Amino acid sequence: MPQNPSQPARRRPSGRRSGDSGTREAIVDAARDLFAQLGYEGASLRAIAARAGVDAALIRHFFGDKETLFTTTVVHRSNIPERMATTFAGPIESLGERATDAYLQLWQEEETRGILLGLVRSAMTTKHGIEPLLEMLGGRVRDLSSDASGADPNPEQLALAAAHLFGVAVARELFKVPALVRLSHQELVERVAPAIQSYLVTEPN
Amino acid sequence: MPQNPSQPARRRPSGRRSGDSGTREAIVDAARDLFAQLGYEGASLRAIAARAGVDAALIRHFFGDKETLFTTTVVHRSNIPERMATTFAGPIESLGERATDAYLQLWQEEETRGILLGLVRSAMTTKHGIEPLLEMLGGRVRDLSSDASGADPNPEQLALAAAHLFGVAVARELFKVPALVRLSHQELVERVAPAIQSYLVTEPN
């Protein structure tokens, strides 16, 4: 849990006021750069603090722990929520295809791939459970979604679609399962999209 | 890589002949017990060797490394391959339901759940790639399958079905995604089985 923000940090690095939003921004910017360069494990809070020009204690003061800082960084400094949100714009008939395409594409690009690998590692080792991460990400995707396709999947169907895409991405990109590696991105999208479509577009009952 | 089996181990613990199949069996039995009790990380080769009454060097001699010993143990001393193989018996119309039910059931039972968690960790950290593990497991499932349902999915469709089930199991049992945790096993099977059915029962083209 972050401490009360009104409580002053013990040490204040010269030239920065603690507690202002500029400091938070500087920390998140530094985190984005170092997580992208060094990965989740490689980027230490100490190195992030040094790059942001603040004391490491200030990071704990604002964000609680590395995991929360990482999630905040992904949600507010990567284009992942925005790219997933835009898939909800467009005709409902091809929603499954757009979502599958967009998600698997994120695993192909070096920068977003590094972030997704970090999210997987963070989810595997989290002490808080994955719920705060999902809420932060889901909330951001909802905030960014406009011109919705009209699909309104319930949380269970949305979770099944996400779990399916996650399993395919991990099997292909992390485990390098040969039968999936030899499919092109487009072939993969064509095979997986129908299942995603049927999870996302539930018939009203 | 295991060394040439004809090459004698440097030390021979008293009372056991090295190189005989009895010693291999004793090692795999000990591995099964300790992996089940202590998990993949917790069970050291040294502890397994002690339980089997052999020198740890002999385990490396026969199996190469911990990962390969673990896979051998899962494939030949757990009922996981057999339980997946039996899902192929029965009417093809309900193959997706039987496979979904059997796989997700394995994650509910303490013993098999521990083994599956070990497989995930082993796959995450493997130096060999996941292909040897998949080949060993897949070969064993094929050997055990009889009275096949007539389904003959190609490797890509089989891999997609497996990746889907894996994603759902990890999301629910490891990440504890709330929307999936609150579904009962039976509700989950009903929702997921149609996608698995359509991956496994591909139309002949």
Tab-separated table of C-alpha atoms in Angstrom:
chain	number	residue	atom	x	y	z
A	1	MET	CA	0.000	0.000	0.000
A	2	PRO	CA	1.337	3.483	-0.820
A	3	GLN	CA	1.789	5.673	2.201
A	4	ASN	CA	-0.321	8.741	2.734
A	5	PRO	CA	0.766	11.146	-0.022
A	6	SER	CA	0.654	14.078	2.402
A	7	GLN	CA	3.419	12.461	4.444
A	8	PRO	CA	6.750	13.921	3.327
A	9	ALA	CA	9.466	11.607	1.999
A	10	ARG	CA	12.434	11.288	4.334
A	11	ARG	CA	14.971	12.646	1.857
A	12	ARG	CA	14.403	15.062	-0.931
A	13	PRO	CA	16.820	14.999	-3.848
A	14	SER	CA	17.919	18.509	-4.700
A	15	GLY	CA	16.013	20.337	-7.359
A	16	ARG	CA	12.788	18.327	-7.074
A	17	ARG	CA	9.820	18.848	-4.868
A	18	SER	CA	8.343	15.619	-3.578
A	19	GLY	CA	4.618	15.085	-3.755
A	20	ASP	CA	3.964	17.006	-6.923
A	21	SER	CA	2.621	15.406	-10.057
A	22	GLY	CA	5.783	16.378	-11.956
A	23	THR	CA	7.755	13.963	-9.798
A	24	ARG	CA	5.285	11.162	-10.415
A	25	GLU	CA	5.492	11.844	-14.132
A	26	ALA	CA	9.287	11.812	-14.028
A	27	ILE	CA	9.278	8.462	-12.225
A	28	VAL	CA	6.837	6.881	-14.680
A	29	ASP	CA	8.810	8.237	-17.644
A	30	ALA	CA	12.035	6.799	-16.248
A	31	ALA	CA	10.268	3.493	-15.538
A	32	ARG	CA	8.923	3.300	-19.090
A	33	ASP	CA	12.427	3.817	-20.509
A	34	LEU	CA	14.169	1.324	-18.244
A	35	PHE	CA	11.483	-1.386	-18.369
A	36	ALA	CA	11.637	-1.134	-22.168
A	37	GLN	CA	15.451	-1.339	-22.195
A	38	LEU	CA	16.075	-3.853	-19.435
A	39	GLY	CA	12.809	-5.734	-18.952
A	40	TYR	CA	10.821	-6.168	-15.767
A	41	GLU	CA	13.482	-8.061	-13.811
A	42	GLY	CA	16.400	-6.058	-15.164
A	43	ALA	CA	15.117	-2.591	-14.288
A	44	SER	CA	15.699	-1.987	-10.573
A	45	LEU	CA	13.822	0.610	-8.546
A	46	ARG	CA	17.224	2.099	-7.704
A	47	ALA	CA	18.090	2.565	-11.391
A	48	ILE	CA	14.647	4.009	-12.133
A	49	ALA	CA	15.034	6.431	-9.212
A	50	ALA	CA	18.486	7.495	-10.434
A	51	ARG	CA	17.175	8.168	-13.930
A	52	ALA	CA	14.228	10.143	-12.586
A	53	GLY	CA	16.539	12.099	-10.281
A	54	VAL	CA	14.675	11.071	-7.126
A	55	ASP	CA	15.345	8.912	-4.125
A	56	ALA	CA	14.193	5.275	-4.406
A	57	ALA	CA	12.161	5.758	-1.209
A	58	LEU	CA	10.011	8.240	-3.098
A	59	ILE	CA	9.022	5.545	-5.603
A	60	ARG	CA	7.827	3.318	-2.784
A	61	HIS	CA	6.061	6.319	-1.279
A	62	PHE	CA	4.101	7.005	-4.476
A	63	PHE	CA	3.655	3.534	-5.968
A	64	GLY	CA	4.102	1.018	-3.169
A	65	ASP	CA	6.142	-1.528	-5.118
A	66	LYS	CA	7.754	-2.341	-8.446
A	67	GLU	CA	4.767	-4.316	-9.670
A	68	THR	CA	2.372	-1.399	-9.207
A	69	LEU	CA	4.845	0.992	-10.798
A	70	PHE	CA	5.134	-1.387	-13.732
A	71	THR	CA	1.371	-1.690	-14.170
A	72	THR	CA	0.957	2.090	-13.931
A	73	THR	CA	3.632	2.479	-16.582
A	74	VAL	CA	1.999	-0.009	-18.949
A	75	VAL	CA	-1.432	1.491	-18.491
A	76	HIS	CA	-0.422	5.147	-18.817
A	77	ARG	CA	2.740	5.175	-20.930
A	78	SER	CA	2.318	2.385	-23.481
A	79	ASN	CA	-0.119	2.346	-26.366
A	80	ILE	CA	-1.388	-1.135	-25.451
A	81	PRO	CA	-4.708	-0.045	-23.871
A	82	GLU	CA	-5.336	2.330	-26.761
A	83	ARG	CA	-4.612	-0.305	-29.399
A	84	MET	CA	-6.912	-2.818	-27.749
A	85	ALA	CA	-9.587	-0.122	-27.297
A	86	THR	CA	-9.583	0.779	-30.993
A	87	THR	CA	-10.481	-2.819	-31.911
A	88	PHE	CA	-13.935	-2.159	-30.442
A	89	ALA	CA	-14.543	0.431	-33.134
A	90	GLY	CA	-15.791	-1.020	-36.406
A	91	PRO	CA	-18.412	-3.523	-37.524
A	92	ILE	CA	-19.405	-6.120	-34.943
A	93	GLU	CA	-19.107	-8.922	-37.535
A	94	SER	CA	-15.312	-8.597	-37.576
A	95	LEU	CA	-14.719	-7.752	-33.905
A	96	GLY	CA	-13.131	-11.158	-33.207
A	97	GLU	CA	-10.759	-10.727	-36.119
A	98	ARG	CA	-9.728	-7.192	-35.106
A	99	ALA	CA	-9.169	-8.161	-31.472
A	100	THR	CA	-7.159	-11.264	-32.422
A	101	ASP	CA	-5.091	-9.350	-34.956
A	102	ALA	CA	-4.382	-6.438	-32.594
A	103	TYR	CA	-3.449	-8.609	-29.605
A	104	LEU	CA	-1.186	-11.003	-31.488
A	105	GLN	CA	0.412	-8.035	-33.269
A	106	LEU	CA	1.412	-6.601	-29.877
A	107	TRP	CA	3.460	-9.776	-29.307
A	108	GLN	CA	5.294	-9.325	-32.606
A	109	GLU	CA	6.642	-5.851	-31.986
A	110	GLU	CA	9.735	-5.615	-29.884
A	111	GLU	CA	8.629	-2.818	-27.573
A	112	THR	CA	5.143	-4.069	-26.759
A	113	ARG	CA	6.379	-7.662	-26.617
A	114	GLY	CA	8.795	-6.685	-23.852
A	115	ILE	CA	5.949	-5.087	-21.940
A	116	LEU	CA	3.684	-8.123	-22.351
A	117	LEU	CA	6.458	-10.452	-21.184
A	118	GLY	CA	6.859	-8.180	-18.167
A	119	LEU	CA	3.126	-8.393	-17.482
A	120	VAL	CA	3.258	-12.207	-17.644
A	121	ARG	CA	6.188	-12.311	-15.217
A	122	SER	CA	4.513	-9.803	-12.957
A	123	ALA	CA	1.293	-11.858	-13.008
A	124	MET	CA	3.227	-15.067	-12.258
A	125	THR	CA	4.939	-13.608	-9.213
A	126	THR	CA	2.419	-11.083	-7.933
A	127	LYS	CA	1.713	-10.883	-4.231
A	128	HIS	CA	-1.478	-8.855	-4.727
A	129	GLY	CA	-3.253	-11.154	-7.164
A	130	ILE	CA	-3.864	-10.121	-10.720
A	131	GLU	CA	-7.111	-8.238	-10.005
A	132	PRO	CA	-5.611	-4.732	-9.529
A	133	LEU	CA	-3.679	-5.141	-12.777
A	134	LEU	CA	-6.759	-6.281	-14.687
A	135	GLU	CA	-8.885	-3.497	-13.230
A	136	MET	CA	-6.330	-0.839	-14.084
A	137	LEU	CA	-5.903	-2.165	-17.635
A	138	GLY	CA	-9.609	-2.846	-18.195
A	139	GLY	CA	-10.589	0.572	-16.866
A	140	ARG	CA	-8.122	2.277	-19.166
A	141	VAL	CA	-9.337	0.309	-22.204
A	142	ARG	CA	-12.933	1.275	-21.370
A	143	ASP	CA	-11.962	4.950	-20.957
A	144	LEU	CA	-10.317	4.915	-24.372
A	145	SER	CA	-13.091	3.040	-26.167
A	146	SER	CA	-15.424	5.177	-28.205
A	147	ASP	CA	-17.611	4.425	-31.198
A	148	ALA	CA	-18.182	0.972	-29.713
A	149	SER	CA	-19.141	-1.820	-32.072
A	150	GLY	CA	-22.221	-2.515	-30.020
A	151	ALA	CA	-20.728	-5.718	-28.579
A	152	ASP	CA	-21.312	-5.948	-24.871
A	153	PRO	CA	-19.724	-9.196	-23.743
A	154	ASN	CA	-20.211	-10.108	-20.117
A	155	PRO	CA	-17.056	-10.310	-17.963
A	156	GLU	CA	-16.889	-14.117	-18.180
A	157	GLN	CA	-16.982	-14.135	-21.987
A	158	LEU	CA	-14.450	-11.305	-22.152
A	159	ALA	CA	-12.152	-13.200	-19.756
A	160	LEU	CA	-12.434	-16.376	-21.863
A	161	ALA	CA	-11.543	-14.486	-25.033
A	162	ALA	CA	-8.558	-12.905	-23.282
A	163	ALA	CA	-7.457	-16.243	-21.790
A	164	HIS	CA	-7.653	-17.879	-25.222
A	165	LEU	CA	-5.562	-15.135	-26.859
A	166	PHE	CA	-3.109	-15.220	-23.956
A	167	GLY	CA	-2.678	-19.006	-24.272
A	168	VAL	CA	-2.047	-18.792	-28.009
A	169	ALA	CA	0.475	-15.953	-27.600
A	170	VAL	CA	2.381	-17.701	-24.803
A	171	ALA	CA	2.420	-21.026	-26.695
A	172	ARG	CA	3.709	-19.371	-29.855
A	173	GLU	CA	5.924	-16.526	-28.662
A	174	LEU	CA	7.256	-17.830	-25.355
A	175	PHE	CA	7.121	-21.633	-25.624
A	176	LYS	CA	7.747	-21.548	-29.398
A	177	VAL	CA	5.419	-24.493	-30.029
A	178	PRO	CA	6.488	-25.537	-33.549
A	179	ALA	CA	2.972	-26.091	-34.933
A	180	LEU	CA	2.106	-22.484	-34.023
A	181	VAL	CA	5.427	-20.882	-34.944
A	182	ARG	CA	5.081	-22.122	-38.524
A	183	LEU	CA	1.718	-20.401	-39.008
A	184	SER	CA	1.988	-16.850	-40.323
A	185	HIS	CA	0.402	-14.057	-38.295
A	186	GLN	CA	-2.439	-13.882	-40.812
A	187	GLU	CA	-3.075	-17.650	-40.811
A	188	LEU	CA	-3.137	-17.598	-37.026
A	189	VAL	CA	-5.624	-14.725	-36.962
A	190	GLU	CA	-7.885	-16.564	-39.418
A	191	ARG	CA	-7.892	-19.728	-37.313
A	192	VAL	CA	-8.366	-18.079	-33.914
A	193	ALA	CA	-10.740	-15.221	-34.771
A	194	PRO	CA	-13.922	-17.353	-34.956
A	195	ALA	CA	-13.574	-18.521	-31.342
A	196	ILE	CA	-12.819	-14.970	-30.148
A	197	GLN	CA	-15.773	-13.664	-32.124
A	198	SER	CA	-18.106	-16.159	-30.508
A	199	TYR	CA	-16.860	-15.285	-27.002
A	200	LEU	CA	-17.168	-11.526	-27.566
A	201	VAL	CA	-20.448	-11.443	-29.417
A	202	THR	CA	-22.798	-13.268	-27.107
A	203	GLU	CA	-26.375	-13.601	-28.186
A	204	PRO	CA	-28.788	-11.673	-25.962
A	205	ASN	CA	-30.782	-14.197	-23.954
B	1	MET	CA	22.444	-34.530	-23.457
B	2	PRO	CA	22.703	-37.812	-21.523
B	3	GLN	CA	26.085	-39.406	-21.795
B	4	ASN	CA	26.591	-42.732	-23.508
B	5	PRO	CA	24.791	-45.248	-21.262
B	6	SER	CA	27.617	-47.775	-21.707
B	7	GLN	CA	30.011	-45.399	-20.004
B	8	PRO	CA	30.220	-46.313	-16.314
B	9	ALA	CA	29.349	-43.701	-13.703
B	10	ARG	CA	32.330	-42.516	-11.711
B	11	ARG	CA	30.978	-43.585	-8.338
B	12	ARG	CA	28.654	-46.445	-7.575
B	13	PRO	CA	26.618	-46.285	-4.393
B	14	SER	CA	26.813	-49.579	-2.542
B	15	GLY	CA	24.108	-52.135	-3.175
B	16	ARG	CA	23.014	-50.851	-6.602
B	17	ARG	CA	24.387	-51.667	-10.003
B	18	SER	CA	24.530	-48.628	-12.261
B	19	GLY	CA	23.260	-48.878	-15.799
B	20	ASP	CA	20.477	-51.305	-15.118
B	21	SER	CA	16.861	-50.465	-15.684
B	22	GLY	CA	16.115	-51.061	-11.990
B	23	THR	CA	18.210	-48.033	-11.132
B	24	ARG	CA	16.414	-45.876	-13.677
B	25	GLU	CA	13.101	-47.034	-12.246
B	26	ALA	CA	14.233	-46.243	-8.716
B	27	ILE	CA	15.274	-42.736	-9.759
B	28	VAL	CA	11.978	-42.039	-11.537
B	29	ASP	CA	9.993	-43.391	-8.574
B	30	ALA	CA	11.917	-41.163	-6.185
B	31	ALA	CA	11.473	-38.206	-8.531
B	32	ARG	CA	7.715	-38.779	-8.720
B	33	ASP	CA	7.443	-38.801	-4.924
B	34	LEU	CA	9.568	-35.711	-4.347
B	35	PHE	CA	8.176	-33.634	-7.223
B	36	ALA	CA	4.684	-34.383	-5.877
B	37	GLN	CA	5.680	-33.449	-2.303
B	38	LEU	CA	7.971	-30.500	-2.922
B	39	GLY	CA	7.172	-29.245	-6.416
B	40	TYR	CA	9.518	-28.738	-9.328
B	41	GLU	CA	11.726	-26.111	-7.690
B	42	GLY	CA	11.667	-27.680	-4.245
B	43	ALA	CA	12.817	-31.188	-5.218
B	44	SER	CA	16.587	-31.096	-5.730
B	45	LEU	CA	18.479	-33.707	-7.746
B	46	ARG	CA	20.501	-34.362	-4.595
B	47	ALA	CA	17.348	-35.162	-2.589
B	48	ILE	CA	15.979	-37.365	-5.387
B	49	ALA	CA	19.305	-39.212	-5.568
B	50	ALA	CA	19.327	-39.728	-1.803
B	51	ARG	CA	15.795	-41.131	-1.846
B	52	ALA	CA	16.634	-43.457	-4.750
B	53	GLY	CA	19.842	-44.565	-3.001
B	54	VAL	CA	22.074	-43.473	-5.883
B	55	ASP	CA	24.675	-40.804	-6.488
B	56	ALA	CA	23.374	-37.547	-8.000
B	57	ALA	CA	25.929	-37.962	-10.835
B	58	LEU	CA	24.030	-41.043	-11.922
B	59	ILE	CA	20.859	-38.990	-12.466
B	60	ARG	CA	22.767	-36.645	-14.759
B	61	HIS	CA	24.251	-39.698	-16.475
B	62	PHE	CA	20.838	-41.213	-17.217
B	63	PHE	CA	18.627	-38.150	-17.685
B	64	GLY	CA	20.907	-35.231	-18.484
B	65	ASP	CA	19.165	-32.630	-16.327
B	66	LYS	CA	16.320	-31.980	-13.910
B	67	GLU	CA	13.962	-30.823	-16.625
B	68	THR	CA	14.297	-34.063	-18.597
B	69	LEU	CA	13.944	-36.134	-15.433
B	70	PHE	CA	10.803	-34.186	-14.602
B	71	THR	CA	9.295	-34.698	-18.062
B	72	THR	CA	10.132	-38.411	-17.983
B	73	THR	CA	8.460	-38.657	-14.607
B	74	VAL	CA	5.290	-36.898	-15.760
B	75	VAL	CA	5.073	-38.958	-18.920
B	76	HIS	CA	5.739	-42.350	-17.336
B	77	ARG	CA	4.625	-42.055	-13.710
B	78	SER	CA	1.577	-39.800	-13.745
B	79	ASN	CA	-1.816	-40.639	-15.157
B	80	ILE	CA	-1.975	-37.369	-17.121
B	81	PRO	CA	-1.193	-38.845	-20.573
B	82	GLU	CA	-3.633	-41.686	-19.951
B	83	ARG	CA	-6.423	-39.375	-18.850
B	84	MET	CA	-5.977	-37.156	-21.894
B	85	ALA	CA	-5.755	-40.227	-24.153
B	86	THR	CA	-9.057	-41.633	-22.907
B	87	THR	CA	-10.854	-38.457	-23.996
B	88	PHE	CA	-10.287	-39.568	-27.588
B	89	ALA	CA	-12.481	-42.595	-26.974
B	90	GLY	CA	-16.168	-41.896	-27.379
B	91	PRO	CA	-18.433	-40.128	-29.852
B	92	ILE	CA	-16.777	-37.454	-31.940
B	93	GLU	CA	-19.689	-35.074	-31.302
B	94	SER	CA	-18.649	-34.637	-27.664
B	95	LEU	CA	-14.854	-34.793	-28.090
B	96	GLY	CA	-14.437	-31.077	-27.299
B	97	GLU	CA	-16.457	-31.449	-24.118
B	98	ARG	CA	-14.548	-34.538	-22.946
B	99	ALA	CA	-11.151	-32.951	-23.646
B	100	THR	CA	-12.098	-29.675	-21.912
B	101	ASP	CA	-13.557	-31.509	-18.926
B	102	ALA	CA	-10.551	-33.851	-18.556
B	103	TYR	CA	-7.914	-31.138	-18.889
B	104	LEU	CA	-9.550	-28.633	-16.539
B	105	GLN	CA	-10.210	-31.462	-14.073
B	106	LEU	CA	-6.465	-32.172	-13.941
B	107	TRP	CA	-5.983	-28.607	-12.644
B	108	GLN	CA	-8.513	-29.157	-9.835
B	109	GLU	CA	-6.863	-32.186	-8.261
B	110	GLU	CA	-3.992	-31.497	-5.952
B	111	GLU	CA	-1.561	-34.098	-7.294
B	112	THR	CA	-2.003	-33.441	-11.003
B	113	ARG	CA	-2.241	-29.691	-10.395
B	114	GLY	CA	1.227	-29.763	-8.824
B	115	ILE	CA	2.556	-31.613	-11.856
B	116	LEU	CA	0.957	-29.168	-14.301
B	117	LEU	CA	2.365	-26.203	-12.377
B	118	GLY	CA	5.761	-27.893	-12.591
B	119	LEU	CA	5.328	-28.317	-16.350
B	120	VAL	CA	4.481	-24.622	-16.720
B	121	ARG	CA	7.538	-23.587	-14.711
B	122	SER	CA	9.702	-26.043	-16.617
B	123	ALA	CA	8.374	-24.682	-19.930
B	124	MET	CA	8.981	-21.089	-18.787
B	125	THR	CA	12.603	-21.732	-17.871
B	126	THR	CA	13.623	-24.493	-20.277
B	127	LYS	CA	16.953	-24.262	-22.022
B	128	HIS	CA	16.010	-26.931	-24.602
B	129	GLY	CA	12.806	-25.361	-25.867
B	130	ILE	CA	9.487	-27.011	-25.223
B	131	GLU	CA	9.627	-29.362	-28.236
B	132	PRO	CA	11.164	-32.405	-26.462
B	133	LEU	CA	8.544	-32.101	-23.721
B	134	LEU	CA	5.697	-31.875	-26.221
B	135	GLU	CA	7.030	-34.777	-28.256
B	136	MET	CA	7.426	-36.990	-25.214
B	137	LEU	CA	3.954	-36.132	-23.925
B	138	GLY	CA	2.281	-36.267	-27.333
B	139	GLY	CA	3.916	-39.582	-28.195
B	140	ARG	CA	2.759	-41.086	-24.924
B	141	VAL	CA	-0.821	-39.851	-25.419
B	142	ARG	CA	-0.829	-41.357	-28.940
B	143	ASP	CA	0.549	-44.668	-27.626
B	144	LEU	CA	-2.212	-44.835	-25.034
B	145	SER	CA	-5.039	-43.820	-27.364
B	146	SER	CA	-7.188	-46.638	-28.619
B	147	ASP	CA	-10.743	-46.779	-29.880
B	148	ALA	CA	-10.173	-43.330	-31.329
B	149	SER	CA	-13.185	-41.142	-31.951
B	150	GLY	CA	-12.190	-40.776	-35.577
B	151	ALA	CA	-11.074	-37.184	-35.066
B	152	ASP	CA	-7.794	-36.517	-36.776
B	153	PRO	CA	-6.927	-32.889	-36.074
B	154	ASN	CA	-3.824	-31.573	-37.759
B	155	PRO	CA	-0.986	-30.464	-35.461
B	156	GLU	CA	-1.887	-26.786	-35.796
B	157	GLN	CA	-5.499	-27.323	-34.727
B	158	LEU	CA	-4.412	-29.590	-31.868
B	159	ALA	CA	-1.910	-26.953	-30.720
B	160	LEU	CA	-4.590	-24.233	-30.812
B	161	ALA	CA	-6.970	-26.370	-28.739
B	162	ALA	CA	-4.187	-27.051	-26.226
B	163	ALA	CA	-3.150	-23.382	-26.120
B	164	HIS	CA	-6.748	-22.350	-25.498
B	165	LEU	CA	-7.188	-24.829	-22.638
B	166	PHE	CA	-3.802	-23.834	-21.213
B	167	GLY	CA	-4.729	-20.134	-21.278
B	168	VAL	CA	-8.031	-20.766	-19.512
B	169	ALA	CA	-6.411	-22.966	-16.857
B	170	VAL	CA	-3.601	-20.484	-16.158
B	171	ALA	CA	-6.021	-17.540	-16.033
B	172	ARG	CA	-8.329	-19.327	-13.629
B	173	GLU	CA	-6.046	-21.487	-11.484
B	174	LEU	CA	-2.808	-19.498	-11.423
B	175	PHE	CA	-3.844	-15.873	-12.007
B	176	LYS	CA	-7.227	-16.371	-10.281
B	177	VAL	CA	-9.016	-14.056	-12.706
B	178	PRO	CA	-12.249	-13.343	-10.779
B	179	ALA	CA	-14.610	-13.692	-13.762
B	180	LEU	CA	-13.297	-17.239	-14.327
B	181	VAL	CA	-12.957	-18.271	-10.686
B	182	ARG	CA	-16.654	-17.649	-10.114
B	183	LEU	CA	-17.688	-20.052	-12.892
B	184	SER	CA	-18.160	-23.627	-11.720
B	185	HIS	CA	-16.131	-26.346	-13.422
B	186	GLN	CA	-19.236	-27.443	-15.312
B	187	GLU	CA	-20.148	-23.918	-16.446
B	188	LEU	CA	-16.599	-23.420	-17.651
B	189	VAL	CA	-16.649	-26.695	-19.601
B	190	GLU	CA	-19.927	-25.709	-21.255
B	191	ARG	CA	-18.589	-22.337	-22.342
B	192	VAL	CA	-15.182	-23.532	-23.580
B	193	ALA	CA	-16.069	-26.897	-25.158
B	194	PRO	CA	-17.523	-25.475	-28.402
B	195	ALA	CA	-14.265	-23.742	-29.347
B	196	ILE	CA	-12.241	-26.873	-28.480
B	197	GLN	CA	-14.650	-29.010	-30.490
B	198	SER	CA	-14.238	-26.823	-33.535
B	199	TYR	CA	-10.421	-26.905	-33.269
B	200	LEU	CA	-10.302	-30.697	-32.843
B	201	VAL	CA	-12.918	-31.709	-35.352
B	202	THR	CA	-11.758	-30.010	-38.495
B	203	GLU	CA	-13.804	-30.519	-41.597
B	204	PRO	CA	-11.980	-32.591	-44.212
B	205	ASN	CA	-11.110	-30.291	-47.086
